mmCIF file of C-alpha atoms in Angstrom:
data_model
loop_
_atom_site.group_PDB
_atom_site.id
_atom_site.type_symbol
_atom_site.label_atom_id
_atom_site.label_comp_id
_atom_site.label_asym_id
_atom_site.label_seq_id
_atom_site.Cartn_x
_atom_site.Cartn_y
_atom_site.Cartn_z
ATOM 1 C CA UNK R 1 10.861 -2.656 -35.518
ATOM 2 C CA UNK R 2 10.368 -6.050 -33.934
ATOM 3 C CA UNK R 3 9.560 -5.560 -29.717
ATOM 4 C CA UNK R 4 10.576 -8.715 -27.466
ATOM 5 C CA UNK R 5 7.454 -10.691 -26.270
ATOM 6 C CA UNK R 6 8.717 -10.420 -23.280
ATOM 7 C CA UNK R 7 11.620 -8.841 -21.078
ATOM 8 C CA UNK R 8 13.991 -12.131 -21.114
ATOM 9 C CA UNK R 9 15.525 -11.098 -24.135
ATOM 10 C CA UNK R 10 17.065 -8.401 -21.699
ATOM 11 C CA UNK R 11 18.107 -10.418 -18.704
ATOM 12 C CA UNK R 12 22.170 -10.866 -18.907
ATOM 13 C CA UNK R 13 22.777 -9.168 -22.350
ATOM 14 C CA UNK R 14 26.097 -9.042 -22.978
ATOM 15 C CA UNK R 15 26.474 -7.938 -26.913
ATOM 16 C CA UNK R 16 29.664 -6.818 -28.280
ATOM 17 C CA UNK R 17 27.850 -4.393 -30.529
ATOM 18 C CA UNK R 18 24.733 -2.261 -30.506
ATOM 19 C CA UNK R 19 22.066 -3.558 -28.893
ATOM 20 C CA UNK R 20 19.560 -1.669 -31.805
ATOM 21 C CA UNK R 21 21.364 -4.488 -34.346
ATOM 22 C CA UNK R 22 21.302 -6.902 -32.466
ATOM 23 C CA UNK R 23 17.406 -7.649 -31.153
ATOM 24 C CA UNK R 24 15.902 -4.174 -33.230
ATOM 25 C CA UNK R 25 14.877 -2.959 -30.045
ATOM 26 C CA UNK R 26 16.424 0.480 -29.728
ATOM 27 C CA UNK R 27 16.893 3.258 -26.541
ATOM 28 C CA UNK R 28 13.342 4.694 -27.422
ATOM 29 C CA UNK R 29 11.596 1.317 -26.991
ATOM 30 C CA UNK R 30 13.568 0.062 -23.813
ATOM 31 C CA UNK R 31 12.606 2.963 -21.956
ATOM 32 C CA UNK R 32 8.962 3.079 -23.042
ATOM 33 C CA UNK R 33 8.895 -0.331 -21.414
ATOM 34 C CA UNK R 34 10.917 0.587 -18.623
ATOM 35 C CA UNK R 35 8.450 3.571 -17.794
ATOM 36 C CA UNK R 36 5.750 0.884 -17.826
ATOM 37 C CA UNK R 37 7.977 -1.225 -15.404
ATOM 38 C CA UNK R 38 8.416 1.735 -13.044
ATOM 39 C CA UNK R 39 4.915 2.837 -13.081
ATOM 40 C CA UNK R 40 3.756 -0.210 -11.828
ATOM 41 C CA UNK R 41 6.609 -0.729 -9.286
ATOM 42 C CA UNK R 42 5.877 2.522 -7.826
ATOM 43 C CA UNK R 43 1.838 2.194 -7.779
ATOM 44 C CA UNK R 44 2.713 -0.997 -5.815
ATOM 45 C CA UNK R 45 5.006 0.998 -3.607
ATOM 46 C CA UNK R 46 2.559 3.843 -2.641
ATOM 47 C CA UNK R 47 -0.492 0.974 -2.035
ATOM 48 C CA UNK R 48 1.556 -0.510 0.436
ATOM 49 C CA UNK R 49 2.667 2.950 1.802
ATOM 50 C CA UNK R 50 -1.011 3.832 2.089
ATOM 51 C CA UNK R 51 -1.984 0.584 3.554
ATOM 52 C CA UNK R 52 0.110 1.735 6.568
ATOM 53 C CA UNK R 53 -1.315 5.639 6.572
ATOM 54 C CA UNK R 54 -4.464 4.578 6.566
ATOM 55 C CA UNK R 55 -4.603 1.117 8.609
ATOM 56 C CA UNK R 56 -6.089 -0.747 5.351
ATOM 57 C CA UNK R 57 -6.285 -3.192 3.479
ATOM 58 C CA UNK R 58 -3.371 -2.812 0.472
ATOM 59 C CA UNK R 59 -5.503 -2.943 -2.910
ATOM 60 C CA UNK R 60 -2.256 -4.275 -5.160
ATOM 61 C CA UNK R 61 -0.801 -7.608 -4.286
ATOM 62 C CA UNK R 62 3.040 -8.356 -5.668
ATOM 63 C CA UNK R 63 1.309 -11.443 -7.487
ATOM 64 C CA UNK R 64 -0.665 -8.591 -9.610
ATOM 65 C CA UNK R 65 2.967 -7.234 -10.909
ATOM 66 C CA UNK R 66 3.454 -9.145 -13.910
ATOM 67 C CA UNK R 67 6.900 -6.847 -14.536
ATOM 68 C CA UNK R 68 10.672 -7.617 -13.699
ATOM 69 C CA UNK R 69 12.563 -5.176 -11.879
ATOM 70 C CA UNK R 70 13.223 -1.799 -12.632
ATOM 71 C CA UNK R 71 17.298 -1.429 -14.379
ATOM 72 C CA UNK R 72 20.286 0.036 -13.209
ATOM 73 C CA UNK R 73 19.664 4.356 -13.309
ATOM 74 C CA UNK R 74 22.642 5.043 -15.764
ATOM 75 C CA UNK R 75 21.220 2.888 -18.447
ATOM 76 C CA UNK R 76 17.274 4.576 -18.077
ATOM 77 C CA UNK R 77 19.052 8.142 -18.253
ATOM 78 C CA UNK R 78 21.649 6.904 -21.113
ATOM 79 C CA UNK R 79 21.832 10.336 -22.808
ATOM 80 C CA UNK R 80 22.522 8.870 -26.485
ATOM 81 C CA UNK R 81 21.484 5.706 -28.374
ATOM 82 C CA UNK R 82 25.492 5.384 -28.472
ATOM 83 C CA UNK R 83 25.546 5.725 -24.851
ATOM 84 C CA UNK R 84 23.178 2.891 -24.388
ATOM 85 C CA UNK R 85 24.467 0.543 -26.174
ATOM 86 C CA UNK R 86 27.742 1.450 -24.735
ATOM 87 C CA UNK R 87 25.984 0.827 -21.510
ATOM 88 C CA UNK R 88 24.671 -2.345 -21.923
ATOM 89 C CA UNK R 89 27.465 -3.869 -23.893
ATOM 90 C CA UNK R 90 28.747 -4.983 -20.425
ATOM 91 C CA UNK R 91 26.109 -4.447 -18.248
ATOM 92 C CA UNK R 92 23.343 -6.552 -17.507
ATOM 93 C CA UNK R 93 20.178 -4.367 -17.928
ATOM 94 C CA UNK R 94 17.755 -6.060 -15.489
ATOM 95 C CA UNK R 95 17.407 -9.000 -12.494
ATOM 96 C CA UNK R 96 16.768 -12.275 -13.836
ATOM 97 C CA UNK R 97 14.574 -12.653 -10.904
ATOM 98 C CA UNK R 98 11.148 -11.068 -10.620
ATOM 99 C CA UNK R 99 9.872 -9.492 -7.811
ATOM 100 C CA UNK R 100 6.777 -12.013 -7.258
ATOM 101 C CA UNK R 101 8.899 -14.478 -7.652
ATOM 102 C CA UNK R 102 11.565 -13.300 -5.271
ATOM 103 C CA UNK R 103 8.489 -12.755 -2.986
ATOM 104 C CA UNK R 104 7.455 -16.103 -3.330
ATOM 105 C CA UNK R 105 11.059 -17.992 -2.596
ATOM 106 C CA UNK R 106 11.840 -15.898 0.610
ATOM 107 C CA UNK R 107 8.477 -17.674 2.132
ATOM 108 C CA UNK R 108 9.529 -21.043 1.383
ATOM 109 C CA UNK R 109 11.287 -23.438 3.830
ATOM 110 C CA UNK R 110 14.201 -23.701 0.870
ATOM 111 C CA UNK R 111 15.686 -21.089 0.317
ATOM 112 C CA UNK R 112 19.339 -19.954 -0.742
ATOM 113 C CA UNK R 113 20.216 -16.375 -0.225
ATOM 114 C CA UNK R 114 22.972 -16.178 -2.232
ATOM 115 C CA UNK R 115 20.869 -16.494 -5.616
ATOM 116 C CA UNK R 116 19.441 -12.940 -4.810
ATOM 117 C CA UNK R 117 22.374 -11.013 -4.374
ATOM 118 C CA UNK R 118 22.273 -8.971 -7.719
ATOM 119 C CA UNK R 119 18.972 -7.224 -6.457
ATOM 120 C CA UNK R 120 19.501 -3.659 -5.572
ATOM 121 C CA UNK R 121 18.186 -1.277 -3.566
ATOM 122 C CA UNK R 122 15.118 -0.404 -4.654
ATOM 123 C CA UNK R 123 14.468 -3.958 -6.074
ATOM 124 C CA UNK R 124 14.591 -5.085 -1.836
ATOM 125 C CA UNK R 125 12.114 -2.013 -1.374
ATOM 126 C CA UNK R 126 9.696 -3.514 -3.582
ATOM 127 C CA UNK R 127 10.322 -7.069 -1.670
ATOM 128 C CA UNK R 128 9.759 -5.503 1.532
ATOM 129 C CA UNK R 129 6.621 -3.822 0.589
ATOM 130 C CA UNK R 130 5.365 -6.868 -0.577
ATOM 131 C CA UNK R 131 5.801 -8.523 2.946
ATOM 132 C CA UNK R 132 4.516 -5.445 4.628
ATOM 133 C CA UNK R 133 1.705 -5.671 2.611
ATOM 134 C CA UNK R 134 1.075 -9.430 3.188
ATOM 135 C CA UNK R 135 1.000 -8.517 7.211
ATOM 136 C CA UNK R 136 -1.599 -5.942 6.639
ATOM 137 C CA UNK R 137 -4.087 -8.569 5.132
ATOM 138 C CA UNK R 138 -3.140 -11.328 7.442
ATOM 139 C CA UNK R 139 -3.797 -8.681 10.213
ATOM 140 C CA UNK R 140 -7.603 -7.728 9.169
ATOM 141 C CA UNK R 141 -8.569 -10.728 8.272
ATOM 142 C CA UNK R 142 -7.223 -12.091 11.715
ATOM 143 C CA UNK R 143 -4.700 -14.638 10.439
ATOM 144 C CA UNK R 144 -1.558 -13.050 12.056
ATOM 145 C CA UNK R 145 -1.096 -16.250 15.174
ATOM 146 C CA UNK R 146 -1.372 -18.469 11.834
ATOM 147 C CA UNK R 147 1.284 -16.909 9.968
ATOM 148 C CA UNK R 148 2.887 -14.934 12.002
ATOM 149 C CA UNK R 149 6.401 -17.092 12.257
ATOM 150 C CA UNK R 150 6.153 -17.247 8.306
ATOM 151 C CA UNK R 151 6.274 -13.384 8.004
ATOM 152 C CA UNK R 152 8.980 -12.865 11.277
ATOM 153 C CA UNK R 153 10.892 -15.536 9.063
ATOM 154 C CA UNK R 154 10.955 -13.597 6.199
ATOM 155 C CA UNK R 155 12.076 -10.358 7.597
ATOM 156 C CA UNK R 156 14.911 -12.383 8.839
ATOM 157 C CA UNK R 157 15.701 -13.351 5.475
ATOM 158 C CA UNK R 158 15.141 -9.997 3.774
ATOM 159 C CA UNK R 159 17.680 -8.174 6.471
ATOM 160 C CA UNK R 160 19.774 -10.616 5.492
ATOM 161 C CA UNK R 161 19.868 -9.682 1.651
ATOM 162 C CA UNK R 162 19.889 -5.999 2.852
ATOM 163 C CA UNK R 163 22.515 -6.013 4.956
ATOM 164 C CA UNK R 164 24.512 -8.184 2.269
ATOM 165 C CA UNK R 165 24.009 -4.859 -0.279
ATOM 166 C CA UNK R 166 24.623 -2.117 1.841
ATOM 167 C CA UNK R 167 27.512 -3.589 4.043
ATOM 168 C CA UNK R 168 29.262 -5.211 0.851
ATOM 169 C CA UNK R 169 32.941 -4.752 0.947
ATOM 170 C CA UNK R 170 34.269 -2.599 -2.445
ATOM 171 C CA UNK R 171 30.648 -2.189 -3.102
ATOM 172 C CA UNK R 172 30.399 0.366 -6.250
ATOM 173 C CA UNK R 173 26.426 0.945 -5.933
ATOM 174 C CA UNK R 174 25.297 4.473 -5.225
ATOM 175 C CA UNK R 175 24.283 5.433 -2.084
ATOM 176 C CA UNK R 176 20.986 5.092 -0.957
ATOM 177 C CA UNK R 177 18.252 7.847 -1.561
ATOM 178 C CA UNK R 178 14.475 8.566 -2.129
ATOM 179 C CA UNK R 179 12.317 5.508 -0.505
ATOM 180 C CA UNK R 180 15.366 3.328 -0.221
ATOM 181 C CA UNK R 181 16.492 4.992 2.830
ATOM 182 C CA UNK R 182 13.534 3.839 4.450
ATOM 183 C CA UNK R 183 13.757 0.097 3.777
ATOM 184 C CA UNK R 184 14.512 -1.078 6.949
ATOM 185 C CA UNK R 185 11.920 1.274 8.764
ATOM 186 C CA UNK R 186 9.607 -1.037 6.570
ATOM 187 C CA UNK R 187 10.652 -3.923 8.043
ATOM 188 C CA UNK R 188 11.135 -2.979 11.387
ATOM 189 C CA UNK R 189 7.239 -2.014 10.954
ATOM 190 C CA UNK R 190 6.082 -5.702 9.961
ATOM 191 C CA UNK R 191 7.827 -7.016 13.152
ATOM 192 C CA UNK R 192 5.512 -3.952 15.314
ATOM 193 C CA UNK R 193 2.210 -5.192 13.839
ATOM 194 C CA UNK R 194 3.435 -8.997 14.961
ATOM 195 C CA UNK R 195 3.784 -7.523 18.212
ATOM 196 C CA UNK R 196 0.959 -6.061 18.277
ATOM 197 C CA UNK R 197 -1.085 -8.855 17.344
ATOM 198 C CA UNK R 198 -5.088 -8.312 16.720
ATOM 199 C CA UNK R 199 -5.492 -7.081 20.281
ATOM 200 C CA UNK R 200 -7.115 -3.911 21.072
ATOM 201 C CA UNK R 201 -5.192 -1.740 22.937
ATOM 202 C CA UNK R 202 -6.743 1.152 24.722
ATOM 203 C CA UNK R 203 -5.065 4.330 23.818
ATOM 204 C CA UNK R 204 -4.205 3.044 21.156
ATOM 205 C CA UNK R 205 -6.997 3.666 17.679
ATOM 206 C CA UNK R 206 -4.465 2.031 15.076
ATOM 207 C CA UNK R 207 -4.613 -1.449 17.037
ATOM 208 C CA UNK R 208 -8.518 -1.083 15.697
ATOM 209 C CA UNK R 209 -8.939 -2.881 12.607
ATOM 210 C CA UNK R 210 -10.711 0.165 10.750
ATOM 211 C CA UNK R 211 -9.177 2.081 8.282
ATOM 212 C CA UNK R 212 -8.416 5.821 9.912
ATOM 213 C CA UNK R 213 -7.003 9.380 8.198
ATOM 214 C CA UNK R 214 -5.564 10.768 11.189
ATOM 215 C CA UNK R 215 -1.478 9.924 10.954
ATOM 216 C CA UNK R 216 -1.576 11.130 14.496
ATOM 217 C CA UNK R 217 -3.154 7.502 15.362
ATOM 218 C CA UNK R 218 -0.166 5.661 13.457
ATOM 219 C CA UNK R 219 1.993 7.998 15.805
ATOM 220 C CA UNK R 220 0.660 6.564 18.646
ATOM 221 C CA UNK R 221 1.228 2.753 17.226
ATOM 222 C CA UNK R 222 4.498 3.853 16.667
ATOM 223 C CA UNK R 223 5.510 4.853 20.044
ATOM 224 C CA UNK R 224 3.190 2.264 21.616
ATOM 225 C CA UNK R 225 5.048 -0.769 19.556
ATOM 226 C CA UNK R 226 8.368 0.775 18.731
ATOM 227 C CA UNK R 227 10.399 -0.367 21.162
ATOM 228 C CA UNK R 228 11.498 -3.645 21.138
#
């Protein structure tokens, strides 16, 4: 069975009859690839999620994730061959976009918003990450007065794709769940360690830039920067 060198044979299918026939690449090998795709995403995910436990440096960069984005739930859990090519008869399985190259656009002076509006949910978690993760660095290796309009820029940008998906009117998407909920947490983050700056604060051991295991020092960061 012949396997697509790559996963543009998948962005904006359309076929009017099973996908199997039509590119030989059936249910069985579109998940094993999508379980590929996922595993990454999420490793990405939980570096940046750790980056902010631990005051860190992330160890995955969105440049590293050589993957599109994750597809639509329904067509992963298709019960049946016949339900997946049912599926994706008239569904488009993934983003054209990728996420380092999503990542890359939203920093650029150009940029059109309305190109990015088929990313879901979880595809603007993994964007978000990306830029929380991109603070982090900038912030222990002391570049945050440098690029710190870039980044406050960007979060603009990305609450304005996220408030395009989840305020869309007649919007059929499922509701959010899981890490998606906490999507805008994630940004509101980035724009408390631009606050914050790389001053020392006293009271205040997250503000040091040395990685810590005691959550009850991002606590205090928290309450110290949370208010805006």
């Amino acid at each position: 069975m012949r396997k697509p060198e790559d996963d543009s044979e998948f962005n904006g299918i359309r076929a009017s009859w099973p996908l199997s026939e039509t590119i030989g690449y059936s249910k069985l090998d579109f998940v094993r690839e999508e379980t590929r795709i996922r595993l990454a995403s999420w490793a990405f995910i939980m570096d940046s999620c750790f980056a902010i436990m631990f005051n860190s440096c992330p160890l995955i960069t969105i440049s590293e994730m050589q993957t599109g984005f994750q597809c639509r739930e329904d067509v992963f859990e298709a019960e049946s061959e016949a339900a997946f090519d049912t599926l994706v008869s008239y569904r488009n399985l993934r983003s054209r976009h990728t996420p380092a190259q999503i990542f890359k656009d939203i920093l650029l002076d150009g940029w059109t918003p309305e190109a990015y509006a088929n990313i879901d949910a979880t595809g603007l978690g993994i964007v978000i990450c990306a830029l929380q993760s991109q603070t982090m660095i900038a912030r222990h290796w002391s570049l945050l007065p440098a690029t710190q309009s870039t980044i406050l820029r960007t979060a603009d940008r990305w609450e304005q794709l996220w408030h395009s998906l989840t305020e869309r009117d007649g919007s059929e998407g499922p509701p959010l769940k899981g890490f998606t909920k906490n999507n805008e947490e994630l940004c509101s983050f980035v724009r408390m360690l631009i606050r914050a700056g790389n001053a020392e604060v006293t009271g205040c051991r997250y503000t040091t830039i040395q990685p810590t295991d005691d959550i009850g020092h991002l606590n205090q960061f928290l309450k110290r920067f949370g208010a805006v």
